[in-house]
Structure formats: structure tokens, C-alpha cells
PDB file of C-alpha atoms and ligand atoms in Angstrom:
ATOM      1  CA  UNK A  17     -36.587-112.127 -24.572  1.00 84.00           C
ATOM      2  CA  UNK A  18     -33.873-115.011 -23.989  1.00 93.00           C
ATOM      3  CA  UNK A  19     -32.964-115.346 -20.294  1.00 96.00           C
ATOM      4  CA  UNK A  20     -30.739-118.089 -18.726  1.00 98.00           C
ATOM      5  CA  UNK A  21     -29.378-119.343 -15.450  1.00 98.00           C
ATOM      6  CA  UNK A  22     -25.515-119.719 -14.981  1.00 98.00           C
ATOM      7  CA  UNK A  23     -25.158-121.379 -11.961  1.00 98.00           C
ATOM      8  CA  UNK A  24     -21.972-122.209  -9.949  1.00 98.00           C
ATOM      9  CA  UNK A  25     -20.349-122.382  -6.624  1.00 98.00           C
ATOM     10  CA  UNK A  26     -17.953-119.531  -7.793  1.00 98.00           C
ATOM     11  CA  UNK A  27     -15.580-119.763  -4.675  1.00 98.00           C
ATOM     12  CA  UNK A  28     -14.233-117.650  -6.323  1.00 98.00           C
ATOM     13  CA  UNK A  29     -15.248-116.395 -10.119  1.00 98.00           C
ATOM     14  CA  UNK A  30     -12.326-117.136 -12.241  1.00 98.00           C
ATOM     15  CA  UNK A  31     -10.834-115.880 -15.510  1.00 98.00           C
ATOM     16  CA  UNK A  32     -12.364-119.081 -16.997  1.00 98.00           C
ATOM     17  CA  UNK A  33     -15.709-118.432 -15.274  1.00 98.00           C
ATOM     18  CA  UNK A  34     -15.953-114.848 -16.654  1.00 98.00           C
ATOM     19  CA  UNK A  35     -14.881-116.048 -20.394  1.00 98.00           C
ATOM     20  CA  UNK A  36     -18.282-118.476 -20.142  1.00 98.00           C
ATOM     21  CA  UNK A  37     -20.396-115.865 -18.623  1.00 98.00           C
ATOM     22  CA  UNK A  38     -19.148-113.507 -21.213  1.00 98.00           C
ATOM     23  CA  UNK A  39     -20.069-115.428 -23.998  1.00 98.00           C
ATOM     24  CA  UNK A  40     -23.794-116.262 -22.722  1.00 98.00           C
ATOM     25  CA  UNK A  41     -23.724-113.325 -22.778  1.00 98.00           C
ATOM     26  CA  UNK A  42     -23.924-112.340 -26.428  1.00 98.00           C
ATOM     27  CA  UNK A  43     -26.362-115.741 -26.778  1.00 97.00           C
ATOM     28  CA  UNK A  44     -29.283-114.602 -24.557  1.00 97.00           C
ATOM     29  CA  UNK A  45     -30.665-111.456 -23.971  1.00 97.00           C
ATOM     30  CA  UNK A  46     -30.434-111.632 -20.008  1.00 97.00           C
ATOM     31  CA  UNK A  47     -27.933-113.907 -18.168  1.00 98.00           C
ATOM     32  CA  UNK A  48     -28.228-114.534 -14.241  1.00 98.00           C
ATOM     33  CA  UNK A  49     -24.869-116.003 -12.807  1.00 98.00           C
ATOM     34  CA  UNK A  50     -26.875-117.940  -9.819  1.00 98.00           C
ATOM     35  CA  UNK A  51     -24.077-118.436  -6.847  1.00 98.00           C
ATOM     36  CA  UNK A  52     -25.282-121.786  -5.506  1.00 98.00           C
ATOM     37  CA  UNK A  53     -25.618-122.316  -1.539  1.00 97.00           C
ATOM     38  CA  UNK A  54     -24.113-125.682   0.027  1.00 94.00           C
ATOM     39  CA  UNK A  55     -24.747-125.417   3.608  1.00 91.00           C
ATOM     40  CA  UNK A  56     -22.389-128.527   4.016  1.00 92.00           C
ATOM     41  CA  UNK A  57     -19.484-126.774   2.739  1.00 91.00           C
ATOM     42  CA  UNK A  58     -17.523-124.002   4.302  1.00 90.00           C
ATOM     43  CA  UNK A  59     -16.319-121.864   1.626  1.00 96.00           C
ATOM     44  CA  UNK A  60     -13.112-119.800   1.631  1.00 97.00           C
ATOM     45  CA  UNK A  61     -15.590-116.325   0.566  1.00 98.00           C
ATOM     46  CA  UNK A  62     -19.219-115.852   1.650  1.00 97.00           C
ATOM     47  CA  UNK A  63     -22.064-115.878  -0.653  1.00 97.00           C
ATOM     48  CA  UNK A  64     -22.482-112.378  -0.748  1.00 98.00           C
ATOM     49  CA  UNK A  65     -18.703-111.801  -1.143  1.00 98.00           C
ATOM     50  CA  UNK A  66     -18.830-114.247  -3.693  1.00 98.00           C
ATOM     51  CA  UNK A  67     -21.655-112.122  -5.615  1.00 98.00           C
ATOM     52  CA  UNK A  68     -19.991-108.574  -4.799  1.00 98.00           C
ATOM     53  CA  UNK A  69     -16.737-110.149  -6.610  1.00 98.00           C
ATOM     54  CA  UNK A  70     -18.943-111.562  -9.592  1.00 98.00           C
ATOM     55  CA  UNK A  71     -20.598-108.364  -9.453  1.00 98.00           C
ATOM     56  CA  UNK A  72     -16.933-106.133  -9.557  1.00 97.00           C
ATOM     57  CA  UNK A  73     -15.612-108.099 -12.792  1.00 98.00           C
ATOM     58  CA  UNK A  74     -19.029-107.963 -14.759  1.00 98.00           C
ATOM     59  CA  UNK A  75     -19.633-104.278 -14.470  1.00 98.00           C
ATOM     60  CA  UNK A  76     -19.204-104.109 -18.269  1.00 97.00           C
ATOM     61  CA  UNK A  77     -21.622-106.844 -19.097  1.00 98.00           C
ATOM     62  CA  UNK A  78     -25.194-104.980 -19.183  1.00 98.00           C
ATOM     63  CA  UNK A  79     -27.104-108.406 -19.593  1.00 98.00           C
ATOM     64  CA  UNK A  80     -25.697-110.292 -16.788  1.00 98.00           C
ATOM     65  CA  UNK A  81     -27.106-109.826 -13.099  1.00 98.00           C
ATOM     66  CA  UNK A  82     -26.459-112.040 -10.197  1.00 98.00           C
ATOM     67  CA  UNK A  83     -28.683-114.055  -7.702  1.00 98.00           C
ATOM     68  CA  UNK A  84     -28.002-116.724  -5.178  1.00 98.00           C
ATOM     69  CA  UNK A  85     -30.207-120.060  -4.189  1.00 98.00           C
ATOM     70  CA  UNK A  86     -30.017-122.203  -2.020  1.00 97.00           C
ATOM     71  CA  UNK A  87     -31.920-125.443  -3.330  1.00 97.00           C
ATOM     72  CA  UNK A  88     -32.610-127.428  -6.250  1.00 98.00           C
ATOM     73  CA  UNK A  89     -31.287-125.230  -9.679  1.00 98.00           C
ATOM     74  CA  UNK A  90     -34.373-125.791 -11.891  1.00 97.00           C
ATOM     75  CA  UNK A  91     -36.847-124.667  -9.082  1.00 97.00           C
ATOM     76  CA  UNK A  92     -34.812-121.163  -9.830  1.00 98.00           C
ATOM     77  CA  UNK A  93     -35.019-120.832 -13.226  1.00 97.00           C
ATOM     78  CA  UNK A  94     -38.664-122.052 -13.588  1.00 96.00           C
ATOM     79  CA  UNK A  95     -39.789-119.517 -10.722  1.00 96.00           C
ATOM     80  CA  UNK A  96     -37.862-116.359 -12.500  1.00 96.00           C
ATOM     81  CA  UNK A  97     -38.662-118.073 -15.961  1.00 95.00           C
ATOM     82  CA  UNK A  98     -35.923-118.577 -16.825  1.00 95.00           C
ATOM     83  CA  UNK A  99     -35.523-121.979 -19.702  1.00 93.00           C
ATOM     84  CA  UNK A 100     -32.149-122.170 -20.096  1.00 98.00           C
ATOM     85  CA  UNK A 101     -29.033-123.125 -18.106  1.00 98.00           C
ATOM     86  CA  UNK A 102     -25.652-122.773 -19.535  1.00 98.00           C
ATOM     87  CA  UNK A 103     -22.661-124.384 -18.482  1.00 98.00           C
ATOM     88  CA  UNK A 104     -18.757-124.363 -19.657  1.00 98.00           C
ATOM     89  CA  UNK A 105     -17.312-127.815 -20.373  1.00 98.00           C
ATOM     90  CA  UNK A 106     -13.436-127.329 -19.935  1.00 98.00           C
ATOM     91  CA  UNK A 107     -13.114-131.634 -20.468  1.00 97.00           C
ATOM     92  CA  UNK A 108     -14.178-135.033 -20.679  1.00 97.00           C
ATOM     93  CA  UNK A 109     -14.598-135.671 -17.128  1.00 97.00           C
ATOM     94  CA  UNK A 110     -16.698-132.312 -16.981  1.00 97.00           C
ATOM     95  CA  UNK A 111     -19.056-133.611 -19.455  1.00 98.00           C
ATOM     96  CA  UNK A 112     -19.281-136.957 -17.464  1.00 98.00           C
ATOM     97  CA  UNK A 113     -20.354-135.288 -14.280  1.00 97.00           C
ATOM     98  CA  UNK A 114     -22.192-132.894 -15.703  1.00 98.00           C
ATOM     99  CA  UNK A 115     -24.497-134.742 -18.240  1.00 98.00           C
ATOM    100  CA  UNK A 116     -26.110-136.556 -15.198  1.00 98.00           C
ATOM    101  CA  UNK A 117     -27.346-133.552 -13.610  1.00 98.00           C
ATOM    102  CA  UNK A 118     -28.228-131.801 -17.358  1.00 98.00           C
ATOM    103  CA  UNK A 119     -30.684-134.860 -17.975  1.00 98.00           C
ATOM    104  CA  UNK A 120     -32.231-134.721 -14.400  1.00 98.00           C
ATOM    105  CA  UNK A 121     -32.745-130.997 -14.727  1.00 98.00           C
ATOM    106  CA  UNK A 122     -34.583-131.947 -18.152  1.00 98.00           C
ATOM    107  CA  UNK A 123     -36.281-134.944 -16.675  1.00 98.00           C
ATOM    108  CA  UNK A 124     -37.358-132.705 -13.852  1.00 97.00           C
ATOM    109  CA  UNK A 125     -38.883-129.235 -15.405  1.00 96.00           C
ATOM    110  CA  UNK A 126     -38.065-129.692 -18.805  1.00 96.00           C
ATOM    111  CA  UNK A 127     -35.440-126.553 -18.007  1.00 97.00           C
ATOM    112  CA  UNK A 128     -32.574-127.673 -20.868  1.00 98.00           C
ATOM    113  CA  UNK A 129     -28.829-127.332 -20.247  1.00 98.00           C
ATOM    114  CA  UNK A 130     -26.532-125.785 -23.159  1.00 98.00           C
ATOM    115  CA  UNK A 131     -22.482-126.091 -23.024  1.00 98.00           C
ATOM    116  CA  UNK A 132     -19.977-123.645 -24.103  1.00 98.00           C
ATOM    117  CA  UNK A 133     -16.501-125.300 -24.562  1.00 98.00           C
ATOM    118  CA  UNK A 134     -14.118-123.753 -22.151  1.00 98.00           C
ATOM    119  CA  UNK A 135     -11.532-121.937 -23.737  1.00 98.00           C
ATOM    120  CA  UNK A 136      -8.112-124.191 -24.183  1.00 97.00           C
ATOM    121  CA  UNK A 137      -6.504-121.735 -22.593  1.00 97.00           C
ATOM    122  CA  UNK A 138      -8.513-121.751 -19.205  1.00 98.00           C
ATOM    123  CA  UNK A 139      -9.207-125.669 -19.541  1.00 97.00           C
ATOM    124  CA  UNK A 140      -6.885-126.673 -16.455  1.00 98.00           C
ATOM    125  CA  UNK A 141      -8.305-123.928 -14.139  1.00 98.00           C
ATOM    126  CA  UNK A 142     -10.523-124.167 -11.161  1.00 98.00           C
ATOM    127  CA  UNK A 143     -11.569-122.378  -8.460  1.00 98.00           C
ATOM    128  CA  UNK A 144     -10.381-125.206  -6.073  1.00 97.00           C
ATOM    129  CA  UNK A 145      -6.879-125.297  -7.763  1.00 98.00           C
ATOM    130  CA  UNK A 146      -6.523-121.415  -7.666  1.00 98.00           C
ATOM    131  CA  UNK A 147      -7.108-121.939  -3.876  1.00 98.00           C
ATOM    132  CA  UNK A 148      -4.575-124.501  -3.351  1.00 98.00           C
ATOM    133  CA  UNK A 149      -1.940-123.052  -5.353  1.00 98.00           C
ATOM    134  CA  UNK A 150      -2.501-119.996  -3.429  1.00 98.00           C
ATOM    135  CA  UNK A 151      -2.672-121.165   0.060  1.00 97.00           C
ATOM    136  CA  UNK A 152       0.703-122.459  -0.550  1.00 97.00           C
ATOM    137  CA  UNK A 153       2.304-118.942  -2.233  1.00 97.00           C
ATOM    138  CA  UNK A 154       1.957-120.517  -5.999  1.00 98.00           C
ATOM    139  CA  UNK A 155       1.300-116.911  -8.465  1.00 98.00           C
ATOM    140  CA  UNK A 156      -2.392-117.516  -9.603  1.00 98.00           C
ATOM    141  CA  UNK A 157      -2.400-113.079 -10.803  1.00 98.00           C
ATOM    142  CA  UNK A 158      -3.503-114.176 -14.181  1.00 98.00           C
ATOM    143  CA  UNK A 159      -6.298-116.311 -13.215  1.00 98.00           C
ATOM    144  CA  UNK A 160      -8.972-114.575 -11.581  1.00 98.00           C
ATOM    145  CA  UNK A 161     -10.032-111.032 -11.455  1.00 97.00           C
ATOM    146  CA  UNK A 162      -7.617-108.134  -9.924  1.00 95.00           C
ATOM    147  CA  UNK A 163      -9.915-107.524  -7.117  1.00 93.00           C
ATOM    148  CA  UNK A 164     -10.511-111.439  -6.661  1.00 98.00           C
ATOM    149  CA  UNK A 165      -6.807-111.871  -6.595  1.00 98.00           C
ATOM    150  CA  UNK A 166      -6.220-109.314  -3.215  1.00 97.00           C
ATOM    151  CA  UNK A 167      -9.110-110.683  -1.667  1.00 98.00           C
ATOM    152  CA  UNK A 168      -7.978-113.941  -2.024  1.00 98.00           C
ATOM    153  CA  UNK A 169      -4.083-112.828  -0.776  1.00 97.00           C
ATOM    154  CA  UNK A 170      -6.062-111.313   2.161  1.00 97.00           C
ATOM    155  CA  UNK A 171      -8.365-114.636   3.008  1.00 97.00           C
ATOM    156  CA  UNK A 172      -6.053-116.561   2.946  1.00 97.00           C
ATOM    157  CA  UNK A 173      -3.391-114.845   5.364  1.00 96.00           C
ATOM    158  CA  UNK A 174      -6.648-114.487   7.283  1.00 96.00           C
ATOM    159  CA  UNK A 175      -7.480-117.789   7.756  1.00 94.00           C
ATOM    160  CA  UNK A 176      -3.289-118.979   8.227  1.00 92.00           C
ATOM    161  CA  UNK A 177      -3.853-116.138  11.197  1.00 93.00           C
ATOM    162  CA  UNK A 178      -6.805-118.336  12.976  1.00 87.00           C
TER     163      UNK A 178
HETATM  164  O1  LIG B 216     -19.417-124.424  -9.635  1.00 84.23           O
HETATM  165  P1  LIG B 216     -19.731-125.801  -9.090  1.00 84.23           P
HETATM  166  O2  LIG B 216     -19.732-126.553  -7.731  1.00 84.23           O
HETATM  167  O3  LIG B 216     -19.193-126.932  -9.907  1.00 84.23           O
HETATM  168  O4  LIG B 216     -21.636-126.258  -9.249  1.00 84.23           O
HETATM  169  C1  LIG B 216     -22.623-127.135  -9.058  1.00 84.23           C
HETATM  170  C2  LIG B 216     -23.791-126.863  -8.734  1.00 84.23           C
HETATM  171  C3  LIG B 216     -23.810-125.636  -8.096  1.00 84.23           C
HETATM  172  C4  LIG B 216     -24.349-125.869 -10.252  1.00 84.23           C
HETATM  173  C5  LIG B 216     -24.540-128.113  -8.894  1.00 84.23           C
HETATM  174  O5  LIG B 216     -24.312-128.850  -7.928  1.00 84.23           O
HETATM  175  C6  LIG B 216     -26.124-127.699  -8.822  1.00 84.23           C
HETATM  176  O6  LIG B 216     -26.891-127.387  -9.767  1.00 84.23           O
HETATM  177  N1  LIG B 216     -26.010-127.656  -7.507  1.00 84.23           N
HETATM  178  C7  LIG B 216     -27.478-126.957  -6.729  1.00 84.23           C
HETATM  179  C8  LIG B 216     -28.361-128.366  -6.466  1.00 84.23           C
HETATM  180  C9  LIG B 216     -29.372-129.385  -7.715  1.00 84.23           C
HETATM  181  O7  LIG B 216     -30.274-128.972  -8.295  1.00 84.23           O
HETATM  182  N2  LIG B 216     -28.587-130.504  -7.270  1.00 84.23           N
HETATM  183  C10 LIG B 216     -29.235-131.301  -8.306  1.00 84.23           C
HETATM  184  C11 LIG B 216     -28.509-131.202  -9.749  1.00 84.23           C
HETATM  185  S1  LIG B 216     -29.398-132.489 -11.272  1.00 84.23           S
END
């Protein structure tokens, strides 16, 4: 039985994330998408909301589950018995950011990181850009799952009313 952790902030999940999750699910018997909790950052969505949105978008992937974790990612992987981390790589910038983390994680626990190259159609896509564009009224409909799009517009409207 092979299993991998697919970690991230997922604030919110995008179609680029879903492409990586879907492809990871063809390579491993089990994939756990893990929403990493960063208490020093106020997200647009709560961790529970992020989990719900990922769950709604991955119902068809029967070997994908969702979890959250606060602390070191490798402690979660070790605790749950996962031997691999899967990440998407959009660009050389991603590689420069990811390489030291992958090496640190390998050094700490022996858990290896496997990179899947992003579909070029999504290589510009990030949760941060989606939020920024949507905040200023840009069309991000094709960049997130439909249920995320609805929640995104609603949350942005709520925040503007605050
Ligand atoms: O979606 P993101 O924000 O690019 O994901 C980055 C994330 C959350 C996967 C990364 O920052 C992480 O693994 N954080 C957990 C804390 C940790 O293990 N830090 C040590 C990394 S060597």
C-alpha cells in the first residue's frame, strides 16, 4: 500500500491544485490532502472551510482524503505512516522555494518529496493571485471549482462590508 501527503495552504483550492491531487491519486493507493495550519496568517477561509471545499471538489477521487495539521509536515507524515510528500512545481521559482524544504524534510525524517510538474495551462495560477484578482472584480471562474467560486465571491463581499 503506497500513500502520500499532498500539503498546502489551499486558501482556497484552485484547479491547479486539483490537477496535482488528481494526478497524485493515480500514482499512489492513498493520497491525503493536508491543509497546513499557519496561526500567524489570517486566511480568507477557515481551515474547516478549506477542507470542505477540497472535499466537495474531490468527491470523485475515492482514494483521496483530507486532513489538517499544525506543526511540522514530516511529523504528520511519520505519525500517519506516509513515506512521500507530493508537491506541484509551476516554475523555477517554485523549485528554488521547494528544494530546501524537501531536503530539510528528507534530512529530518527520511520522508521524500516527489514533484509533479504543473500543467502549463495552470503554471501562472496561485491562490493568492486568484484572491487578489477576484477582490478587484476580475473573472476567476475558470481558475477554481464552481463551489469555491461562489464561496469566494461571497467571502470577498463580506470582507468588503466589514
Ligand atoms: O500552499 P503553500 O502555502 O505553498 O504550502 C507551504 C506549506 C504549508 C506546505 C509549507 O510551508 C509547510 O510544509 N509548512 C508546514 C511547517 C513545516 O513543516 N515547515 C518546515 C518545512 S522544511
